[in-house]
mmCIF file of C-alpha atoms in Angstrom:
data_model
loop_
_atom_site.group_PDB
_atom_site.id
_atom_site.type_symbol
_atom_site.label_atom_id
_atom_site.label_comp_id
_atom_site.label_asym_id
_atom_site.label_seq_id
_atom_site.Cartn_x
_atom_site.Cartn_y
_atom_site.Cartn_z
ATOM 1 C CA UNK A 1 -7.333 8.964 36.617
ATOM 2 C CA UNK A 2 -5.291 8.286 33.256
ATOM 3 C CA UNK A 3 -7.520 9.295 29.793
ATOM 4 C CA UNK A 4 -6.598 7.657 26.898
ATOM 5 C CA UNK A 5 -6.262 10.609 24.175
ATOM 6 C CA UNK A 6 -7.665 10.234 20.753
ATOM 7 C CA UNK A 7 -5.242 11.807 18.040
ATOM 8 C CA UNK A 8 -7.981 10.498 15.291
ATOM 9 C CA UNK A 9 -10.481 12.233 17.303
ATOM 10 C CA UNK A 10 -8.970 15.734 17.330
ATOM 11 C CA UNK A 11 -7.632 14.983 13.806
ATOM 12 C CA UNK A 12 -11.435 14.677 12.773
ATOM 13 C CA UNK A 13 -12.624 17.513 14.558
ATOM 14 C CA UNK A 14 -9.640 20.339 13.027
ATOM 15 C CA UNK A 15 -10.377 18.582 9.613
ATOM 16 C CA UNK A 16 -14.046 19.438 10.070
ATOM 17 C CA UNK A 17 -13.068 23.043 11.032
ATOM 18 C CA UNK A 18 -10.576 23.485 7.835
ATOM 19 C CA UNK A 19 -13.192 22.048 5.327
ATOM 20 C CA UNK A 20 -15.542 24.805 6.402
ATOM 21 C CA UNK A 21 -12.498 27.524 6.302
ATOM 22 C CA UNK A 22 -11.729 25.993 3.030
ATOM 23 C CA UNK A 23 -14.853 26.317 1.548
ATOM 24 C CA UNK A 24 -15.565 30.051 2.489
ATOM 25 C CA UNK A 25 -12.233 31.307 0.694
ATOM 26 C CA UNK A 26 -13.032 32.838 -2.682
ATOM 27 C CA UNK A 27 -9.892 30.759 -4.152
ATOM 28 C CA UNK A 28 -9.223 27.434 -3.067
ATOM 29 C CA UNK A 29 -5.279 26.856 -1.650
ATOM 30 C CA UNK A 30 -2.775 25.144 -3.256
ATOM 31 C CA UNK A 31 0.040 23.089 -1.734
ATOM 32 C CA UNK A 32 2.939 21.918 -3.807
ATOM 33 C CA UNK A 33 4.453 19.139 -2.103
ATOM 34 C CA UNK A 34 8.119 17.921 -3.875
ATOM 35 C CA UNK A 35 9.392 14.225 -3.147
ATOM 36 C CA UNK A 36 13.179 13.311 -3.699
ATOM 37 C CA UNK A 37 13.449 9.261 -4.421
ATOM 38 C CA UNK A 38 11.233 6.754 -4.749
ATOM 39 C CA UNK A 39 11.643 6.065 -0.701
ATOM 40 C CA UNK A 40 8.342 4.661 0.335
ATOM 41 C CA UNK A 41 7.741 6.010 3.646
ATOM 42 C CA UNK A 42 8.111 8.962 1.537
ATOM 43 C CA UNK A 43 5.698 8.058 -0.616
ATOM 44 C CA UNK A 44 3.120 7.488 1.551
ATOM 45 C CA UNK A 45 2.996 10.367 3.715
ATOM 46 C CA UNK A 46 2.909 12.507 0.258
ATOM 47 C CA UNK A 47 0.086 10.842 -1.211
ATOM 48 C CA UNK A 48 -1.961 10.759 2.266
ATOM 49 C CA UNK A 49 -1.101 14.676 2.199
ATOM 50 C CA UNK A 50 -2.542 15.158 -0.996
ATOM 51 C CA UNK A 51 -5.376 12.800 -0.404
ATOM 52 C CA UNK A 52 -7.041 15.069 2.457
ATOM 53 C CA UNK A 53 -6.051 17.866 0.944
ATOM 54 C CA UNK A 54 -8.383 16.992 -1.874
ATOM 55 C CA UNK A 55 -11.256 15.963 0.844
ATOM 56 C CA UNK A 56 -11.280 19.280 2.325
ATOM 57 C CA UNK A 57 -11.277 21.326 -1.074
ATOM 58 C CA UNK A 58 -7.719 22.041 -1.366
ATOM 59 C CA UNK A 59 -6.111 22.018 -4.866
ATOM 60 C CA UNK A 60 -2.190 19.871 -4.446
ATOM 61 C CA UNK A 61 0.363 18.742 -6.727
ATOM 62 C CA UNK A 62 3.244 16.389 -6.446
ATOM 63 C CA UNK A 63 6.393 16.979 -7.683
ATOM 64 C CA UNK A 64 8.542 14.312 -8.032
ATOM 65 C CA UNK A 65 12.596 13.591 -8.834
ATOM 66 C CA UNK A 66 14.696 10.801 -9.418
ATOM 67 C CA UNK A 67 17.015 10.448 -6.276
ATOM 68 C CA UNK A 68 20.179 11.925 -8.505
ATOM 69 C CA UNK A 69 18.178 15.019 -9.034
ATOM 70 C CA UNK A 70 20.958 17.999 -9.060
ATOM 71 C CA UNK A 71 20.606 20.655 -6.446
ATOM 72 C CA UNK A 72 20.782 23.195 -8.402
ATOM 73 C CA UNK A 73 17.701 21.832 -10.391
ATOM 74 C CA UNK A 74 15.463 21.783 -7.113
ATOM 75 C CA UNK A 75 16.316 24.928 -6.103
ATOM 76 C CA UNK A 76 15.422 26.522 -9.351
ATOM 77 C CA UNK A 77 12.035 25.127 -9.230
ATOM 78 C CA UNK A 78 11.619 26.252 -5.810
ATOM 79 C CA UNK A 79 12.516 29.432 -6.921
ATOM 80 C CA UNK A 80 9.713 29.204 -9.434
ATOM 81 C CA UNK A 81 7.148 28.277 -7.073
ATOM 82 C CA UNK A 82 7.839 31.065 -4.361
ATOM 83 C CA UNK A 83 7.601 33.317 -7.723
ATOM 84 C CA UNK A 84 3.879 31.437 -8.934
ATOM 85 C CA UNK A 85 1.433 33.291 -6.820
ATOM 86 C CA UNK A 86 -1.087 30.362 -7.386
ATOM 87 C CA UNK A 87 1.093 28.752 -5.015
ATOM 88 C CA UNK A 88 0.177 29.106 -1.384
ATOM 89 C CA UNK A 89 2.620 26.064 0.296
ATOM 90 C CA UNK A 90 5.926 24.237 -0.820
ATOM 91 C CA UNK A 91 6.300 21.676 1.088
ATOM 92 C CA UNK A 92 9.716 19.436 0.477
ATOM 93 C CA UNK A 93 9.650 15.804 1.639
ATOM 94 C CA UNK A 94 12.369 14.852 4.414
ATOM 95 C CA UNK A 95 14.475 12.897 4.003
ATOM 96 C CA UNK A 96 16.432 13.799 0.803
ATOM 97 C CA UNK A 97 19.111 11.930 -0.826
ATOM 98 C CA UNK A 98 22.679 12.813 1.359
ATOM 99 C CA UNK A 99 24.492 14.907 -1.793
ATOM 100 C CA UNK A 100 21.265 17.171 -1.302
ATOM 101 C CA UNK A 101 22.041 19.625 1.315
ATOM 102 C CA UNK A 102 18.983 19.790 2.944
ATOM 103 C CA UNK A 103 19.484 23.428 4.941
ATOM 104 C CA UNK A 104 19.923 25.001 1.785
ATOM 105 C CA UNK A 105 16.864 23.226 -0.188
ATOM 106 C CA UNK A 106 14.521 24.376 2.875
ATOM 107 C CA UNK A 107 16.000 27.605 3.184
ATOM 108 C CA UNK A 108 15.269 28.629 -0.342
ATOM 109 C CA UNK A 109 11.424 27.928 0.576
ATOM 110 C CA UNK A 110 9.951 31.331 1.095
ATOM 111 C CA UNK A 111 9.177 31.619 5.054
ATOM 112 C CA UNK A 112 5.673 32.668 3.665
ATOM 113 C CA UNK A 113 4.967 29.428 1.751
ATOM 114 C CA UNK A 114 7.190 27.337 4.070
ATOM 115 C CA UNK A 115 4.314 25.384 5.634
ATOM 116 C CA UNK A 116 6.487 22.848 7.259
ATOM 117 C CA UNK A 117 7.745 25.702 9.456
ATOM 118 C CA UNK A 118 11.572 24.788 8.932
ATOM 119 C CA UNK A 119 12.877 28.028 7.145
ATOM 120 C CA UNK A 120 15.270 29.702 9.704
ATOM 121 C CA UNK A 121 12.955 32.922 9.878
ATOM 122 C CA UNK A 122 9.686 30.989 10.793
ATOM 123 C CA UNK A 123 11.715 29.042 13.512
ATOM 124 C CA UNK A 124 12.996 32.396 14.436
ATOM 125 C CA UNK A 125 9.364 33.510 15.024
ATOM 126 C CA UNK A 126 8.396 30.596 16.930
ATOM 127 C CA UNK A 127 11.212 31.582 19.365
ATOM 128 C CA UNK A 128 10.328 34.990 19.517
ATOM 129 C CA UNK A 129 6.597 33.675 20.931
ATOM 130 C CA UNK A 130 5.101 35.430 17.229
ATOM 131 C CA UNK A 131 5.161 31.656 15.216
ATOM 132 C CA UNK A 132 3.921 31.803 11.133
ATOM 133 C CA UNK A 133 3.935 28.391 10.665
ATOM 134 C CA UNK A 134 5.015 25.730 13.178
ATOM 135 C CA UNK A 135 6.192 21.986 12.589
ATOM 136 C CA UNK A 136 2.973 19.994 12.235
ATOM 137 C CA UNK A 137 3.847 17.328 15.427
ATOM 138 C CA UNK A 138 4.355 19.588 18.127
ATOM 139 C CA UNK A 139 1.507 22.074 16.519
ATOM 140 C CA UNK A 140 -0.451 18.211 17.014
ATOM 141 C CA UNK A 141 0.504 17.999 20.136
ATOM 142 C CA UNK A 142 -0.699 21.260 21.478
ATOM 143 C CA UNK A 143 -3.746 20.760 19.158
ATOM 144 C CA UNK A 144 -4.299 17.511 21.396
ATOM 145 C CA UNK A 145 -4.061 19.219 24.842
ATOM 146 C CA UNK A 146 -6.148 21.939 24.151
ATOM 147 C CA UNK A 147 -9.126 19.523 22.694
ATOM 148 C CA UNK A 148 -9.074 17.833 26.180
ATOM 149 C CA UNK A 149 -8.869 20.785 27.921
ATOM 150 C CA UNK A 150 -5.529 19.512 29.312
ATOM 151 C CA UNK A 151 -4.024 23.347 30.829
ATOM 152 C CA UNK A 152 -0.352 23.377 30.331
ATOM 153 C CA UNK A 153 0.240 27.057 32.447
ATOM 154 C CA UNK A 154 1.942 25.929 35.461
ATOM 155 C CA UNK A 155 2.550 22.415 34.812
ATOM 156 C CA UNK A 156 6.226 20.931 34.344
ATOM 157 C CA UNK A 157 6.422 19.452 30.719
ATOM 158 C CA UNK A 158 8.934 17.002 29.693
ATOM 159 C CA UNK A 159 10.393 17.234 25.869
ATOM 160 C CA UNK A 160 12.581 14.146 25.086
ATOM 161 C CA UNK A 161 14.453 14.805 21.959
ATOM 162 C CA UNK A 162 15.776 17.986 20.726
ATOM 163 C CA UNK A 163 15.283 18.169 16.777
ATOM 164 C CA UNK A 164 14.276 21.169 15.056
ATOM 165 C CA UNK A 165 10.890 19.157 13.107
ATOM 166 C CA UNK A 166 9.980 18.419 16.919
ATOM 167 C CA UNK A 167 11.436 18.490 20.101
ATOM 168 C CA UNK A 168 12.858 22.514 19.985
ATOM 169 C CA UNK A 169 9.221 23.523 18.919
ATOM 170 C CA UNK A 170 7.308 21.330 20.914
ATOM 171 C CA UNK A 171 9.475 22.740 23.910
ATOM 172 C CA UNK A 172 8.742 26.527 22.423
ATOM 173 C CA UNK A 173 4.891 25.775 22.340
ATOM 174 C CA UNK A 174 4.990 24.544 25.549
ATOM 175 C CA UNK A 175 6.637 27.723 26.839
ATOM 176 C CA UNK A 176 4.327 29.894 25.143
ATOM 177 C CA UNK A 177 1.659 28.486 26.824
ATOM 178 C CA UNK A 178 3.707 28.828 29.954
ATOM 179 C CA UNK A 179 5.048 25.477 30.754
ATOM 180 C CA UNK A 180 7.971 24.979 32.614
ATOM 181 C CA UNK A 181 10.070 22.893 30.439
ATOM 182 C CA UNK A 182 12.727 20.268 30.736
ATOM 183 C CA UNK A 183 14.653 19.348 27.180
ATOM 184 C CA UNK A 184 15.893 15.505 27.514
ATOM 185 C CA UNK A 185 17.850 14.072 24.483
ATOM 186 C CA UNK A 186 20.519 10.953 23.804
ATOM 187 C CA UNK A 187 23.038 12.552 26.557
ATOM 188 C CA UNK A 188 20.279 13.052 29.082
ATOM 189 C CA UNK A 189 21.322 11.074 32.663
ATOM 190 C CA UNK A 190 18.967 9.527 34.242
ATOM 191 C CA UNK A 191 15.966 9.584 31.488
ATOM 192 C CA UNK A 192 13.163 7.752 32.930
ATOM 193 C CA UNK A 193 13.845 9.331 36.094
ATOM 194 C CA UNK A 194 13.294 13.453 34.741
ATOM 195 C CA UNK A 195 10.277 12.054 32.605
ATOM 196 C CA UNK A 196 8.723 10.838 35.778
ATOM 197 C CA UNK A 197 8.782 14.471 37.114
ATOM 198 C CA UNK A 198 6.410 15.935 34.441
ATOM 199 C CA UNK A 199 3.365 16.676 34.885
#
């Protein structure tokens, strides 16, 4: 029998969980979260970000440039931040203007305040089964089986897409937790019928 799974559900019950973390910590955390552009989508995934971070008792600040920022400008104030140790997450709003290259801008994130879990090194410790921070979907997603007890040892899991924010970590999770997995992206033949074998 199908179940209909509740992302606001689980959402509620980790939020409940990190309040309480939150509010045992002798110093509150503090998330810097920089925005590129006045792109709305943008816009309001950074100000829902800061909103719950201020509901469960975490300090954040937006940072935000025009959409000609220079590089060289970002980077130097990302430099700043990994330096501030008041700092505990930098967190750089995709997508960024095209003359922004944005493998260098997330690269110059230090892998310890990287909390999107893009820097090369924390996607190298996701592969190597030892993960720092992970990309917050797929983290969701695993978040979401686990709530419903839903076991994914054994079981054949089906990733379609392949990007590095979601379908290569979701696919990594899944292994960790020892799924067999099957990677399905634009080329894939036959799409509807490999997603019918998963589990």
């Amino acid at each position: 029998m199908a179940i209909r799974l509740s992302g606001k559900k689980v959402a509620e019950s980790v939020y409940e969980r990190l309040g309480k973390e939150i509010s045992q910590l002798s110093q509150a955390p503090k998330i810097i979260f920089i925005r590129v552009g006045e792109d709305p989508a943008s816009q309001t995934y950074v100000n829902a970000k800061a909103k719950r971070c201020a509901e469960l008792g975490a300090v954040s600040e937006t940072l935000v440039y025009p959409e000609n920022v220079q590089e060289s400008e970002l980077l130097t104030k990302i430099n700043a931040l990994n330096e501030d140790a008041s700092v505990s997450g930098i967190l750089v709003q995709l997508p960024l203007p095209s003359h922004l290259d944005k493998e260098k801008v997330l690269e110059t994130i230090s892998p310890n305040k990287d909390v999107d879990g893009l820097h090369s090194a924390n996607l190298g410790k996701l592969l190597q089964g030892n993960p720092r921070f992970v990309p917050c979907t797929p983290a969701g997603v695993l978040e979401m089986l686990k709530h419903y007890n839903i076991p994914v040892s054994g079981k054949h899991v089906v990733v379609v897409g392949r990007s590095e924010i979601v379908g290569k970590p979701a696919a990594l999770l899944m292994l960790m937790n020892h799924g067999t997995v099957t990677i399905c992206h634009s080329r894939t033949a036959n799409l509807a019928e490999v997603t019918r074998t998963a589990d």
